[in-house]
Coordinates of C-alpha atoms in Angstrom, one line a residue:
X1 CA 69.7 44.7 20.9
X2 CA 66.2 43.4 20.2
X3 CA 66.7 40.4 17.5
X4 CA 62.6 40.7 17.3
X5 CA 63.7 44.1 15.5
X6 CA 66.1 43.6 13.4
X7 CA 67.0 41.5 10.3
X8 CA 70.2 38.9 9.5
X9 CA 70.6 39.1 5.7
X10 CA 73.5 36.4 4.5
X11 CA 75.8 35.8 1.2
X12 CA 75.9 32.6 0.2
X13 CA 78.8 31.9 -1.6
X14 CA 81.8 31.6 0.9
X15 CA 79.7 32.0 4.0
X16 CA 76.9 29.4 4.1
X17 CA 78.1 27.4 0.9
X18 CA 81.8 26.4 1.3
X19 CA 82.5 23.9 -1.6
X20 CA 86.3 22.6 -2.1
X21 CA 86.1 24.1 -5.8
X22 CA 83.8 26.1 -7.4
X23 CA 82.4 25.3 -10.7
X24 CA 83.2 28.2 -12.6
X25 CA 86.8 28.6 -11.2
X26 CA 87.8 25.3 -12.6
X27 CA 85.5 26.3 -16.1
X28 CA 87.6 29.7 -16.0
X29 CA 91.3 27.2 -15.7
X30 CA 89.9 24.6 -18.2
X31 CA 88.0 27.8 -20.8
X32 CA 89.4 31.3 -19.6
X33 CA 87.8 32.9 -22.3
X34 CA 84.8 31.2 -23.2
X35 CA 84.0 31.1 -19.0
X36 CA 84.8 35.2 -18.7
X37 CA 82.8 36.3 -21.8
X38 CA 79.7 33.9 -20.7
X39 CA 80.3 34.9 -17.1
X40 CA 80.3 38.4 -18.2
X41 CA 77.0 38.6 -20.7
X42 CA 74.6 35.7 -20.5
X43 CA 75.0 34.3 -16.6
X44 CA 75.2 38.6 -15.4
X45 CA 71.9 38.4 -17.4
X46 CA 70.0 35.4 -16.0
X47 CA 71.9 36.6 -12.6
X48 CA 70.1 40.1 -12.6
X49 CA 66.7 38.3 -13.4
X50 CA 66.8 39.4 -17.1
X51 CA 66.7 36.2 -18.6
X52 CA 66.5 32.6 -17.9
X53 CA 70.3 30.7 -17.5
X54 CA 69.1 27.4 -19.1
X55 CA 68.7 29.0 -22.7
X56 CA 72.0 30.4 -22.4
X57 CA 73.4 26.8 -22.0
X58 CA 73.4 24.7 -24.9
X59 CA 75.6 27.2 -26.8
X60 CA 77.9 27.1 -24.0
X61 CA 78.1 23.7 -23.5
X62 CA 78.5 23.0 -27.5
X63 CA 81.7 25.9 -27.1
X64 CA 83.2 24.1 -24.4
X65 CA 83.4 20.6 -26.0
X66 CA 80.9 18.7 -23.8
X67 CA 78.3 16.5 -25.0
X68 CA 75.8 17.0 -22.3
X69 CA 72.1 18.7 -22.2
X70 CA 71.4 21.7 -20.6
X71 CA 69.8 20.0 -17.6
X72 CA 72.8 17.6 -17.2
X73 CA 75.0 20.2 -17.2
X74 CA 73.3 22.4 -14.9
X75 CA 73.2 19.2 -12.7
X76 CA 76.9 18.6 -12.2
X77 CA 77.3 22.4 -11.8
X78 CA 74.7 22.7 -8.9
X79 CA 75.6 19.3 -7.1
X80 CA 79.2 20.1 -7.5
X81 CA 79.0 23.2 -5.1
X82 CA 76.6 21.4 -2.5
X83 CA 78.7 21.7 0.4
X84 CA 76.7 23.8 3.3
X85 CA 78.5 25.2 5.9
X86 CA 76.8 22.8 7.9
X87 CA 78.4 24.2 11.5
X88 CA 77.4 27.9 10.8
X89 CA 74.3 26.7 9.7
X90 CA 73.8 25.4 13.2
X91 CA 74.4 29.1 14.5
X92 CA 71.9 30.7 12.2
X93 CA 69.6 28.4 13.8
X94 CA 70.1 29.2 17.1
X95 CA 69.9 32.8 15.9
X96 CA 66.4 31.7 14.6
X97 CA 65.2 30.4 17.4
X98 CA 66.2 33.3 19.7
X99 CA 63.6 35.5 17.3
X100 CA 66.1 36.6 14.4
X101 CA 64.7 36.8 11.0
X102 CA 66.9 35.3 8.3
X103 CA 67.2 35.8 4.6
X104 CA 69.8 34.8 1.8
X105 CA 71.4 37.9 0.2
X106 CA 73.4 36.6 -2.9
X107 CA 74.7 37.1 -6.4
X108 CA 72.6 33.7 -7.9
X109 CA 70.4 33.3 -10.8
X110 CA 67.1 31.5 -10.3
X111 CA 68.0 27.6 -11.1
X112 CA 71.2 28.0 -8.4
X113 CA 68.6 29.8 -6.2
X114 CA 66.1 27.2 -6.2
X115 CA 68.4 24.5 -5.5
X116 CA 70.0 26.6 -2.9
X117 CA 66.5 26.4 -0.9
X118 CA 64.9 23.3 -1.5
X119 CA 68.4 21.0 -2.4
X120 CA 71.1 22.0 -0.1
X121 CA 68.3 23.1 2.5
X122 CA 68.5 26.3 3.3
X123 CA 65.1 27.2 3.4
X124 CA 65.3 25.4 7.0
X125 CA 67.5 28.1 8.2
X126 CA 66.2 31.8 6.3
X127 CA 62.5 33.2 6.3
X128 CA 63.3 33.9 2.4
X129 CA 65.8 35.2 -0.4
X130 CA 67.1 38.4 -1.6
X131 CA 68.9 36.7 -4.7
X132 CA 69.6 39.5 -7.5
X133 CA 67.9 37.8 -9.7
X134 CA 64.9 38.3 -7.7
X135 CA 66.0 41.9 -6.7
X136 CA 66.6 42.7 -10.2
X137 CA 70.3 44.1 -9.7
X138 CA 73.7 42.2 -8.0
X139 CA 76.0 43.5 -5.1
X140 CA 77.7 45.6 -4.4
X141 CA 75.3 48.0 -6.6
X142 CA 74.1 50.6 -4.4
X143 CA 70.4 49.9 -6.0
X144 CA 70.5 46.4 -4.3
X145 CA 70.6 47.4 -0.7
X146 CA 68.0 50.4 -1.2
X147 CA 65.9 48.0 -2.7
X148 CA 66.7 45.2 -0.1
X149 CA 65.8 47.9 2.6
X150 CA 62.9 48.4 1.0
X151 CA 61.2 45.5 0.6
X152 CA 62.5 44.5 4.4
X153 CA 60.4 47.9 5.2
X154 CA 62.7 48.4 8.3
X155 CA 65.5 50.9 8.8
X156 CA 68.7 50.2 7.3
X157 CA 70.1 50.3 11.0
X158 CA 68.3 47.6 11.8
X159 CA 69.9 45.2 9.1
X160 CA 72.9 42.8 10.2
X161 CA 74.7 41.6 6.8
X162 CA 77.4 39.2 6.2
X163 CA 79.7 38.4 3.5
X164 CA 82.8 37.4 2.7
X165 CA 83.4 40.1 -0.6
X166 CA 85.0 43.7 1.2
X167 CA 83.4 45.4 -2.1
X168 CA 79.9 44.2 -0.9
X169 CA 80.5 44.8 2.8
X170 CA 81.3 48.4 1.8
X171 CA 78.3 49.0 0.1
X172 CA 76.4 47.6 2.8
X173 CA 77.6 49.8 5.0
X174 CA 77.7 53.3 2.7
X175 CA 73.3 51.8 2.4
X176 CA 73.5 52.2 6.4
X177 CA 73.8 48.2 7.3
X178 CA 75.5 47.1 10.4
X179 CA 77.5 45.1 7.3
X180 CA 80.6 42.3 8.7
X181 CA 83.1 40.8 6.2
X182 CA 82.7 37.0 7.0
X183 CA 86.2 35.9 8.2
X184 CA 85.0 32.4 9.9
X185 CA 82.1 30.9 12.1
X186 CA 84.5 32.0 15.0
X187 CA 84.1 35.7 14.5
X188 CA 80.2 35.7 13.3
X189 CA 79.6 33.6 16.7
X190 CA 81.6 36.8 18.7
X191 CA 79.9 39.2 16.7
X192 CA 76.4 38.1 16.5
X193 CA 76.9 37.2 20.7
X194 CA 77.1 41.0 20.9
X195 CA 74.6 41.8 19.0
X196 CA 72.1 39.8 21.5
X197 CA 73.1 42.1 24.7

């Protein structure tokens, strides 16, 4: 296979962000409730690119108890999960470099998305995003990878997607993606190897 001529799209939750605890796991232990129904309405909003996730947040915050501003808040919740994969970070690089194109394909609202890029640094290893906020609709939605193919303006065939959710590997693959549920950097590097001959 040709890397020139075909595309590695990459979730980033699980795969190339592995933090010890995620933020709204231990908000869903500490707030069941309050975390699923805000979860469910105003971060799926700001998550789909319908609205912004900073106005949703200081009527959170003031249900949950805390004292903080939005941007405090939104602070300890980005910093909190900045823990890249730094080794399979490495491998995308390499992936780079041998003329693979490289692009984030993730569930994130636009603050997370941002800070993603610019914070944790992954705009040193991807050519660009295909967060759903940007998109406009969240895995495993059939209408994400149509319109992810789209935009690409290559063949489905031609697209090599990881991620760690089987729902969203499914989908990938019913689009026509050569789709691979992320199991560890050992398998991607096997994988991907192949892909190369």
């Amino acid at each position: 296979m040709n890397p020139e001529t075909h595309v590695l799209l990459l979730d980033v939750d699980g795969v190339l962000v592995t933090p010890p605890e995620w933020f709204g796991a231990r908000l869903l232990r500490e707030h069941p409730e309050l975390t699923r129904q805000f979860f469910q309405t105003a971060f799926y909003a700001a998550s789909t690119g319908k609205s912004d996730l900073r106005t949703h947040l200081p009527g959170f915050i003031a249900a949950l108890g805390r004292t903080q501003t939005a941007d405090e808040f939104l602070h300890e919740w980005l910093e909190s999960e900045n823990h890249p994969n730094t080794p399979l970070l490495d491998d995308v690089r390499q992936l780079r470099a041998a003329g693979w194109r490289s692009y984030l394909a993730t569930n994130q609202e636009a603050h997370r998305t941002r800070h993603l890029l610019h914070e944790v640094g992954l705009n040193e290893v991807v050519d660009g995003e295909f967060a759903s906020c940007t998109v406009g609709y969240r895995k495993p939605d059939p209408q994400y990878f149509a319109e992810v193919t789209r935009r690409l303006g290559v063949a489905p065939e031609q697209i090599v997607f990881w991620d760690d959710n089987a729902d969203n590997v499914a989908s990938a693959r019913a689009a026509g993606w050569q789709a691979h549920l992320y199991i560890g950097r050992g398998h991607f590097g096997r994988v991907m190897a192949g892909q190369n001959t």
